[in-house]
Amino acid sequence: MTRVEAEQALFNERLYHDATLAALNQPGKPYIVLNATDMAGGQTFAMVPRRFDDVCSKYDILPVATAVSASAAFPILLTPVGFRNYSEDCQGRLRDGEWIKVDLSNPYTPYLNLAEYRDARYSNDLRHGPNPFRQINYLNFLDGGLADNLGTQSLRSALIASYDDAQVLHAINEGKIRRLVVIVVNARSDPPNKLYQQPQQPGVVTQIQAVTSVPIDANTANSQTALSALLTEFAQAAAGAGNQAKFGGMQVYGITVDYDQIPADTPAHRALRDAAKDVPTSWTLTGPQLQVTEEAGRFLLRRNPCYRALLADLRAAQGFMAGEDKALTIPCTTKVDIPKRAGPVPSS
């Protein structure tokens, strides 16, 4: 039994009890996306029904423990989780592929929406479609953080892509969503590094640890930038809609929760920041570590100017802890107001 198989068995015994992804794919439940990284190509492989359609596999029967292990297979420490691609034996029976043909046949797609073009090309490769960029028969998955540790790619797909399983864009286009709240949480561990105090060169083990962890940390560091880029793209897509669009007047609130936002203006705040950043990346947390994590998250969310803007727009009363009132003077810079559309001018 490999290390990752042992991890799957432990997850299944302690947490998931033979549950499959069918338990997550039900109306009325939160839409959960588990991301893994395709080891060979570096793309994000989202554990969602449409991606399983690409490889002609059944989403509903995959054990949750396997999906979680694939999304958290830290390189070197754990072996990759392997999947077989069955699509070559499934030609003519793969559903929902029209968007792929449209995007790949349109010469303007790579310039107008490069991210969607790459997504279409990856789906075409997985489906063994015409003129594939890569011939993919087997997939090996590592930690999803290698490609997208904040999950903003899945958020982008849900908000902008008409083919996404979450159907958020469909609800937006139908005018069913008046306020959309996007929260990006960056809770990466960032304890003091002893290398800064050591004159000797790092050893091989230390270098391997850096090679495997630094890319994930670098992916995570710019949470505010990632959120701003996502909301800018969403606003641009909304601006291109015609006057018949039903989502005019919708408000989008982008909220970033990041330990680096905890101020160092008081000893208590500094202690909270340092304690939160010192919580390790681990499957288990001690009682004090859990308490610090909850306190930091609550403090940051309640202090966030865009969260306050949301509460103000909802006219919701909210009590704040000491020291949080300073955020009242900071404007919300990641809020998007979609203008109301003028109706068609009647002909005379």
Coordinates of C-alpha atoms in Angstrom, one line a residue:
M1 CA 0.0 0.0 0.0
T2 CA 1.4 3.4 -1.0
R3 CA 1.4 6.4 1.4
V4 CA -1.4 8.1 -0.5
E5 CA -3.5 4.9 -0.4
A6 CA -2.9 4.7 3.3
E7 CA -4.1 8.3 3.6
Q8 CA -7.2 7.5 1.6
A9 CA -8.0 4.6 3.9
L10 CA -7.5 6.8 6.9
F11 CA -9.8 9.5 5.5
N12 CA -12.5 7.0 4.7
E13 CA -12.4 5.4 8.1
R14 CA -12.2 8.5 10.2
L15 CA -14.2 11.0 8.1
Y16 CA -16.1 9.9 5.0
H17 CA -17.4 6.4 5.8
D18 CA -17.6 5.2 2.2
A19 CA -19.3 8.4 1.0
T20 CA -18.9 9.1 -2.7
L21 CA -19.1 12.4 -4.6
A22 CA -22.8 11.7 -5.2
A23 CA -23.2 13.0 -1.6
L24 CA -21.9 16.4 -2.8
N25 CA -23.8 16.5 -6.1
Q26 CA -27.3 17.1 -4.8
P27 CA -29.7 20.0 -5.2
G28 CA -30.0 22.3 -2.2
K29 CA -26.5 21.5 -0.9
P30 CA -23.5 23.8 -1.2
Y31 CA -21.6 23.3 -4.4
I32 CA -18.2 21.9 -3.5
V33 CA -15.2 21.8 -5.9
L34 CA -12.1 19.8 -5.0
N35 CA -9.1 20.8 -7.2
A36 CA -6.1 18.6 -8.1
T37 CA -3.1 19.5 -10.2
D38 CA -2.5 17.4 -13.4
M39 CA 1.1 16.5 -12.7
A40 CA 2.1 16.1 -16.4
G41 CA 0.5 19.3 -17.8
G42 CA 0.2 21.5 -14.7
Q43 CA -3.5 22.3 -15.3
T44 CA -6.1 22.4 -12.6
F45 CA -8.3 19.3 -12.7
A46 CA -11.5 20.2 -10.9
M47 CA -13.5 17.3 -9.4
V48 CA -16.8 18.3 -11.0
P49 CA -19.2 16.4 -13.3
R50 CA -18.2 18.1 -16.5
R51 CA -14.5 17.2 -16.0
F52 CA -15.5 13.6 -15.4
D53 CA -17.5 13.7 -18.6
D54 CA -14.3 14.6 -20.3
V55 CA -12.6 11.4 -19.2
C56 CA -15.8 9.3 -19.6
S57 CA -15.9 8.4 -15.9
K58 CA -18.7 8.5 -13.4
Y59 CA -18.4 11.4 -11.0
D60 CA -21.0 10.1 -8.6
I61 CA -19.2 6.8 -7.7
L62 CA -15.7 8.3 -6.9
P63 CA -15.1 8.0 -3.1
V64 CA -14.8 11.4 -1.4
A65 CA -11.6 10.1 0.3
T66 CA -10.0 9.5 -3.1
A67 CA -11.0 13.0 -4.3
V68 CA -9.7 14.7 -1.2
S69 CA -6.4 12.7 -1.3
A70 CA -5.9 13.8 -5.0
S71 CA -6.5 17.4 -4.1
A72 CA -4.0 17.2 -1.2
A73 CA -1.2 14.9 -2.5
F74 CA 1.7 17.0 -1.4
P75 CA 4.6 16.3 -3.8
I76 CA 7.4 14.0 -2.6
L77 CA 5.7 13.5 0.7
L78 CA 2.8 11.6 -0.9
T79 CA 2.6 9.6 -4.2
P80 CA 0.3 11.0 -6.9
V81 CA -3.2 9.7 -7.2
G82 CA -3.6 8.0 -10.6
F83 CA -6.7 8.0 -12.8
R84 CA -7.3 6.3 -16.2
N85 CA -8.8 8.3 -19.0
Y86 CA -11.6 6.2 -20.6
S87 CA -12.7 8.7 -23.2
E88 CA -11.0 6.9 -26.2
D89 CA -13.5 4.1 -25.7
C90 CA -16.4 6.5 -25.3
Q91 CA -16.4 8.4 -28.6
G92 CA -19.9 9.6 -29.6
R93 CA -21.2 9.3 -26.0
L94 CA -19.5 12.3 -24.4
R95 CA -22.0 15.0 -23.5
D96 CA -21.9 18.8 -23.4
G97 CA -19.0 19.2 -25.9
E98 CA -20.4 21.9 -28.2
W99 CA -18.7 24.7 -26.3
I100 CA -15.3 23.1 -26.9
K101 CA -15.9 23.0 -30.6
V102 CA -17.0 26.6 -30.7
D103 CA -14.1 27.9 -28.7
L104 CA -11.4 26.0 -30.5
S105 CA -12.8 26.8 -34.0
N106 CA -13.1 30.6 -33.2
P107 CA -9.8 32.3 -34.1
Y108 CA -10.6 35.1 -31.8
T109 CA -11.0 33.1 -28.6
P110 CA -7.3 32.9 -27.7
Y111 CA -7.2 36.7 -27.8
L112 CA -10.6 37.5 -26.2
N113 CA -10.5 34.8 -23.5
L114 CA -7.3 32.9 -23.2
A115 CA -8.3 31.1 -20.0
E116 CA -11.4 29.7 -21.6
Y117 CA -9.5 28.7 -24.7
R118 CA -7.0 26.8 -22.6
D119 CA -9.8 25.1 -20.7
A120 CA -11.4 24.1 -24.0
R121 CA -8.1 22.7 -25.4
Y122 CA -7.6 20.7 -22.2
S123 CA -11.1 19.3 -22.4
N124 CA -10.5 18.4 -26.1
D125 CA -7.3 16.6 -25.1
L126 CA -9.0 14.7 -22.4
R127 CA -11.7 13.7 -24.8
H128 CA -9.2 12.5 -27.5
G129 CA -10.9 15.1 -29.7
P130 CA -9.7 16.3 -33.2
N131 CA -6.1 17.7 -33.4
P132 CA -5.3 17.2 -29.7
F133 CA -2.5 19.2 -28.2
R134 CA -1.6 16.3 -25.9
Q135 CA -2.5 12.6 -26.0
I136 CA -3.8 11.8 -22.5
N137 CA -4.4 8.2 -21.5
Y138 CA -3.5 8.4 -17.9
L139 CA -3.6 11.2 -15.3
N140 CA -1.6 11.6 -12.1
F141 CA -2.8 14.1 -9.6
L142 CA -0.9 16.2 -7.0
D143 CA -1.9 18.9 -4.5
G144 CA -4.3 21.3 -6.2
G145 CA -2.3 24.2 -4.7
L146 CA 0.5 23.7 -7.2
A147 CA -1.7 25.2 -9.9
D148 CA -4.3 27.2 -7.9
N149 CA -4.1 27.2 -4.1
L150 CA -6.9 29.8 -3.7
G151 CA -9.4 28.1 -6.0
T152 CA -9.9 31.3 -8.1
Q153 CA -9.9 29.3 -11.3
S154 CA -13.0 27.4 -10.2
L155 CA -14.6 30.7 -9.0
R156 CA -13.9 32.2 -12.4
S157 CA -15.4 29.3 -14.2
A158 CA -18.5 29.5 -12.0
L159 CA -19.0 33.2 -12.6
I160 CA -18.1 33.6 -16.2
A161 CA -18.4 30.2 -18.0
S162 CA -21.8 29.2 -19.4
Y163 CA -20.7 25.5 -19.4
D164 CA -19.9 25.4 -15.7
D165 CA -21.7 22.8 -13.6
A166 CA -22.4 25.3 -10.8
Q167 CA -24.9 27.2 -13.0
V168 CA -24.2 30.4 -11.2
L169 CA -23.9 32.3 -14.5
H170 CA -27.3 30.9 -15.6
A171 CA -28.9 32.2 -12.4
I172 CA -27.2 35.6 -12.9
N173 CA -28.5 35.8 -16.5
E174 CA -32.0 35.0 -15.4
G175 CA -31.9 37.9 -12.9
K176 CA -32.2 35.5 -9.9
I177 CA -29.1 36.9 -8.1
R178 CA -29.2 40.5 -6.8
R179 CA -26.2 40.3 -4.5
L180 CA -23.2 38.1 -5.1
V181 CA -20.5 37.7 -2.4
V182 CA -17.1 36.2 -3.3
I183 CA -14.9 35.4 -0.3
V184 CA -11.3 34.4 -0.9
V185 CA -9.5 33.0 2.2
N186 CA -5.8 32.9 2.4
A187 CA -4.9 31.0 5.6
R188 CA -1.4 29.8 4.6
S189 CA 1.1 29.0 7.3
D190 CA 4.0 31.5 7.5
P191 CA 6.1 30.8 10.6
P192 CA 9.5 32.4 11.2
N193 CA 12.1 30.7 9.0
K194 CA 15.4 29.7 10.7
L195 CA 17.3 30.0 7.4
Y196 CA 17.4 33.8 8.0
Q197 CA 19.6 33.2 11.0
Q198 CA 21.8 30.4 9.7
P199 CA 25.2 31.3 8.0
Q200 CA 25.7 27.8 6.5
Q201 CA 24.2 26.7 3.1
P202 CA 20.9 24.8 3.3
G203 CA 21.1 21.0 3.0
V204 CA 19.4 18.8 0.3
V205 CA 16.3 18.1 2.5
T206 CA 15.8 21.8 3.2
Q207 CA 16.1 22.6 -0.5
I208 CA 13.6 19.9 -1.4
Q209 CA 11.1 21.3 1.2
A210 CA 11.6 24.7 -0.4
V211 CA 11.1 23.5 -4.0
T212 CA 7.8 21.8 -3.0
S213 CA 6.4 24.4 -0.7
V214 CA 7.5 27.8 -2.2
P215 CA 5.5 27.5 -5.5
I216 CA 2.3 26.8 -3.5
D217 CA 3.0 29.7 -1.1
A218 CA 3.8 32.0 -4.0
N219 CA 0.5 31.0 -5.7
T220 CA -1.3 31.9 -2.5
A221 CA 0.5 35.2 -1.5
N222 CA -1.3 37.5 -3.9
S223 CA -4.9 36.8 -2.8
Q224 CA -6.1 40.4 -3.3
T225 CA -4.6 40.6 -6.8
A226 CA -6.3 37.3 -7.8
L227 CA -9.7 38.5 -6.5
S228 CA -9.4 41.9 -8.2
A229 CA -8.5 40.2 -11.5
L230 CA -11.5 37.9 -11.2
L231 CA -13.9 40.7 -10.5
T232 CA -12.5 42.9 -13.3
E233 CA -13.0 40.1 -15.8
F234 CA -16.6 39.5 -14.5
A235 CA -17.3 43.3 -14.8
Q236 CA -16.0 43.3 -18.4
A237 CA -18.1 40.3 -19.3
A238 CA -21.2 42.0 -17.8
A239 CA -20.5 45.2 -19.7
G240 CA -20.6 43.3 -23.0
A241 CA -24.2 42.2 -22.4
G242 CA -27.0 43.7 -24.3
N243 CA -29.9 45.9 -23.0
Q244 CA -32.0 42.8 -22.6
A245 CA -29.8 41.5 -19.8
K246 CA -31.8 40.8 -16.6
F247 CA -28.9 41.2 -14.2
G248 CA -28.7 45.0 -14.3
G249 CA -28.4 46.5 -10.8
M250 CA -26.7 43.4 -9.4
Q251 CA -24.0 44.1 -6.8
V252 CA -20.8 41.9 -6.4
Y253 CA -18.8 42.1 -3.2
G254 CA -15.2 40.8 -3.3
I255 CA -13.9 40.0 0.2
T256 CA -10.3 38.9 1.0
V257 CA -9.5 37.3 4.3
D258 CA -5.7 37.1 4.7
Y259 CA -3.6 36.9 7.8
D260 CA -1.3 39.6 6.5
Q261 CA -4.2 42.0 6.9
I262 CA -4.1 41.7 10.7
P263 CA -2.5 45.1 11.8
A264 CA 0.6 45.3 14.1
D265 CA -0.7 48.5 15.8
T266 CA -1.2 46.9 19.2
P267 CA 0.5 44.1 21.1
A268 CA -2.7 42.1 21.0
H269 CA -3.0 42.4 17.2
R270 CA 0.6 41.5 16.7
A271 CA 0.2 38.4 19.0
L272 CA -2.9 37.4 17.0
R273 CA -1.2 37.8 13.7
D274 CA 1.9 35.9 14.7
A275 CA -0.1 33.1 16.3
A276 CA -2.3 32.7 13.3
K277 CA 0.6 32.6 10.8
D278 CA 2.4 30.1 13.0
V279 CA -0.5 27.5 12.7
P280 CA 1.0 24.7 10.6
T281 CA -0.5 23.1 7.5
S282 CA -1.8 19.9 9.0
W283 CA -4.7 17.5 9.0
T284 CA -5.2 18.1 12.7
L285 CA -5.2 21.2 14.9
T286 CA -4.9 21.5 18.6
G287 CA -7.5 23.3 20.6
P288 CA -5.5 26.5 21.0
Q289 CA -4.6 26.4 17.2
L290 CA -8.3 26.1 16.3
Q291 CA -9.2 28.9 18.7
V292 CA -6.6 31.2 17.1
T293 CA -7.7 30.3 13.6
E294 CA -11.4 31.1 14.4
E295 CA -10.5 34.3 16.2
A296 CA -8.3 35.6 13.3
G297 CA -10.9 34.7 10.7
R298 CA -13.7 36.4 12.7
F299 CA -11.6 39.5 13.3
L300 CA -10.6 39.8 9.6
L301 CA -14.0 39.3 8.2
R302 CA -15.8 41.7 10.6
R303 CA -13.1 44.3 9.9
N304 CA -13.1 43.9 6.1
P305 CA -14.5 47.1 4.4
C306 CA -16.3 45.2 1.7
Y307 CA -18.0 43.0 4.3
R308 CA -19.1 46.1 6.1
A309 CA -20.3 47.6 2.8
L310 CA -22.4 44.4 2.4
L311 CA -23.9 44.8 5.8
A312 CA -24.6 48.4 5.2
D313 CA -26.4 47.6 2.0
L314 CA -28.4 45.0 3.7
R315 CA -29.0 47.4 6.6
A316 CA -27.8 44.8 9.0
A317 CA -26.9 45.8 12.5
Q318 CA -23.5 44.4 13.6
G319 CA -21.5 44.9 16.7
F320 CA -17.8 45.1 16.4
M321 CA -14.9 44.3 18.6
A322 CA -12.5 46.9 20.0
G323 CA -10.1 48.1 17.4
E324 CA -12.3 47.2 14.4
D325 CA -13.9 50.6 14.0
K326 CA -10.8 51.9 12.2
A327 CA -11.9 50.0 9.1
L328 CA -14.9 52.2 8.7
T329 CA -12.9 54.8 7.0
I330 CA -11.4 52.4 4.4
P331 CA -13.4 52.2 1.2
C332 CA -14.4 48.9 -0.4
T333 CA -12.2 48.7 -3.6
T334 CA -13.5 45.3 -4.7
K335 CA -17.1 45.9 -5.2
V336 CA -18.7 45.8 -8.6
D337 CA -22.0 47.6 -9.3
I338 CA -23.6 46.3 -12.5
P339 CA -25.5 49.3 -14.0
K340 CA -29.2 48.8 -14.8
R341 CA -29.9 48.4 -18.5
A342 CA -32.1 50.7 -20.4
G343 CA -34.9 48.9 -22.2
P344 CA -35.2 48.9 -26.0
V345 CA -36.4 52.1 -27.5
P346 CA -39.9 51.6 -28.9
S347 CA -40.3 52.2 -32.6
S348 CA -42.5 55.1 -33.6

